[in-house]
Amino acid sequence: MVLLGNYGISSPDSSPPSVLTNGIPRFRIDRAKQAAYSELLRRSKMSLPDLIRHVRGETRSDPRLNKALHIPDHLPSWKPYRYKDQWRNIVTHRVRPTWRNSFQEQKKPLRMTGRPYEL
């Protein structure tokens, strides 16, 4: 990321997103990237939302979160595709969830069923 270099911060090496522990993948936070971005926030005085927008590649002219999404209208399967209007709307305006007006009141907290593990 060029922005890191502008503030004298070297780009961190990639670290594996997960490790196997007894055959089970354990997903990890990339500590080197976390440290570099934290230092960037301190030095640049940039807000966290602005950093996230920068990392995602959002710009004023193209604020879409996922630039890889496109409308495949050149494919033969697109014409009969049932959800093409919804797809076009997501590509153009991103996902906009809708919520029910009311939710049931929760009388008591949910019981913890899992056990946290150490990293």
Short mmCIF file of C-alpha atoms in Angstrom, two decimals:
data_model
loop_
_atom_site.label_atom_id
_atom_site.label_comp_id
_atom_site.label_asym_id
_atom_site.label_seq_id
_atom_site.Cartn_x
_atom_site.Cartn_y
_atom_site.Cartn_z
CA MET A 1 0.00 0.00 0.00
CA VAL A 2 1.52 3.27 -1.15
CA LEU A 3 -0.08 5.15 1.72
CA LEU A 4 2.04 3.25 4.26
CA GLY A 5 5.24 4.35 2.50
CA ASN A 6 4.10 7.96 2.52
CA TYR A 7 4.32 7.84 6.32
CA GLY A 8 7.57 5.88 6.52
CA ILE A 9 5.91 2.56 7.32
CA SER A 10 7.09 -0.52 5.45
CA SER A 11 4.48 -2.89 4.05
CA PRO A 12 4.10 -5.91 6.32
CA ASP A 13 4.90 -9.41 5.11
CA SER A 14 1.89 -11.64 4.58
CA SER A 15 1.15 -14.13 7.28
CA PRO A 16 -1.01 -17.25 6.91
CA PRO A 17 -4.69 -16.59 7.65
CA SER A 18 -4.95 -19.83 9.59
CA VAL A 19 -2.92 -22.59 11.20
CA LEU A 20 -3.85 -26.20 11.79
CA THR A 21 -4.16 -27.29 15.40
CA ASN A 22 -4.92 -31.00 15.72
CA GLY A 23 -6.21 -30.94 12.15
CA ILE A 24 -8.61 -28.05 12.85
CA PRO A 25 -8.00 -24.69 11.14
CA ARG A 26 -7.65 -21.82 13.61
CA PHE A 27 -8.04 -18.44 11.97
CA ARG A 28 -5.67 -15.72 13.08
CA ILE A 29 -5.47 -11.97 13.04
CA ASP A 30 -2.60 -10.75 10.87
CA ARG A 31 -0.65 -9.04 13.66
CA ALA A 32 1.93 -7.49 11.31
CA LYS A 33 -0.78 -5.88 9.18
CA GLN A 34 -2.64 -4.80 12.31
CA ALA A 35 0.50 -3.11 13.67
CA ALA A 36 1.21 -1.36 10.35
CA TYR A 37 -2.34 -0.04 9.99
CA SER A 38 -2.42 1.06 13.65
CA GLU A 39 0.83 2.98 13.14
CA LEU A 40 -0.60 4.52 9.95
CA LEU A 41 -3.67 5.71 11.87
CA ARG A 42 -1.46 7.27 14.55
CA ARG A 43 0.92 9.01 12.14
CA SER A 44 -1.64 10.16 9.58
CA LYS A 45 -4.39 11.06 12.05
CA MET A 46 -6.75 9.40 9.55
CA SER A 47 -10.08 8.16 10.89
CA LEU A 48 -10.68 4.41 10.99
CA PRO A 49 -13.62 4.63 8.52
CA ASP A 50 -11.39 6.54 6.07
CA LEU A 51 -8.67 3.88 6.35
CA ILE A 52 -11.22 1.13 5.73
CA ARG A 53 -12.51 2.96 2.64
CA HIS A 54 -8.93 3.30 1.39
CA VAL A 55 -8.14 -0.39 1.95
CA ARG A 56 -11.36 -1.38 0.16
CA GLY A 57 -10.48 0.86 -2.77
CA GLU A 58 -13.53 3.08 -2.41
CA THR A 59 -13.38 6.46 -4.11
CA ARG A 60 -15.87 9.30 -4.49
CA SER A 61 -16.36 8.40 -8.14
CA ASP A 62 -16.69 4.64 -7.42
CA PRO A 63 -17.76 3.95 -3.83
CA ARG A 64 -18.63 0.28 -4.44
CA LEU A 65 -17.15 -2.04 -1.82
CA ASN A 66 -16.48 -4.96 -4.11
CA LYS A 67 -15.11 -3.82 -7.44
CA ALA A 68 -15.11 -7.40 -8.72
CA LEU A 69 -18.90 -7.49 -8.89
CA HIS A 70 -20.21 -6.74 -12.33
CA ILE A 71 -23.31 -7.34 -14.39
CA PRO A 72 -22.64 -10.35 -16.65
CA ASP A 73 -25.18 -9.32 -19.30
CA HIS A 74 -22.92 -10.69 -22.06
CA LEU A 75 -23.53 -14.29 -20.88
CA PRO A 76 -26.39 -16.30 -22.37
CA SER A 77 -27.48 -17.42 -18.90
CA TRP A 78 -28.04 -13.80 -17.84
CA LYS A 79 -31.15 -13.23 -19.94
CA PRO A 80 -33.36 -15.81 -18.16
CA TYR A 81 -31.72 -15.20 -14.75
CA ARG A 82 -34.52 -14.67 -12.28
CA TYR A 83 -32.74 -12.29 -9.90
CA LYS A 84 -31.03 -9.99 -12.38
CA ASP A 85 -32.81 -6.87 -11.09
CA GLN A 86 -31.66 -7.60 -7.55
CA TRP A 87 -28.14 -8.37 -8.81
CA ARG A 88 -27.99 -5.12 -10.77
CA ASN A 89 -29.16 -3.23 -7.69
CA ILE A 90 -26.45 -4.81 -5.49
CA VAL A 91 -23.71 -4.09 -8.04
CA THR A 92 -24.86 -0.51 -8.43
CA HIS A 93 -25.86 0.41 -4.88
CA ARG A 94 -24.40 -2.40 -2.64
CA VAL A 95 -26.39 -4.65 -0.33
CA ARG A 96 -29.03 -2.77 1.61
CA PRO A 97 -30.57 -5.04 4.22
CA THR A 98 -34.16 -4.55 5.25
CA TRP A 99 -35.30 -5.41 8.75
CA ARG A 100 -38.58 -6.38 10.24
CA ASN A 101 -40.21 -3.58 12.17
CA SER A 102 -40.16 -5.46 15.44
CA PHE A 103 -38.36 -8.37 16.99
CA GLN A 104 -39.47 -10.65 19.77
CA GLU A 105 -38.26 -9.54 23.17
CA GLN A 106 -35.58 -11.80 24.59
CA LYS A 107 -36.57 -12.71 28.16
CA LYS A 108 -33.28 -14.28 29.26
CA PRO A 109 -29.77 -14.40 27.83
CA LEU A 110 -28.79 -17.24 25.52
CA ARG A 111 -26.80 -20.05 27.08
CA MET A 112 -23.17 -20.30 25.99
CA THR A 113 -22.78 -23.62 24.23
CA GLY A 114 -19.21 -23.38 22.96
CA ARG A 115 -15.90 -23.06 24.69
CA PRO A 116 -13.55 -20.25 23.70
CA TYR A 117 -10.12 -21.36 22.60
CA GLU A 118 -6.75 -19.73 22.98
CA LEU A 119 -4.83 -18.39 20.01
#
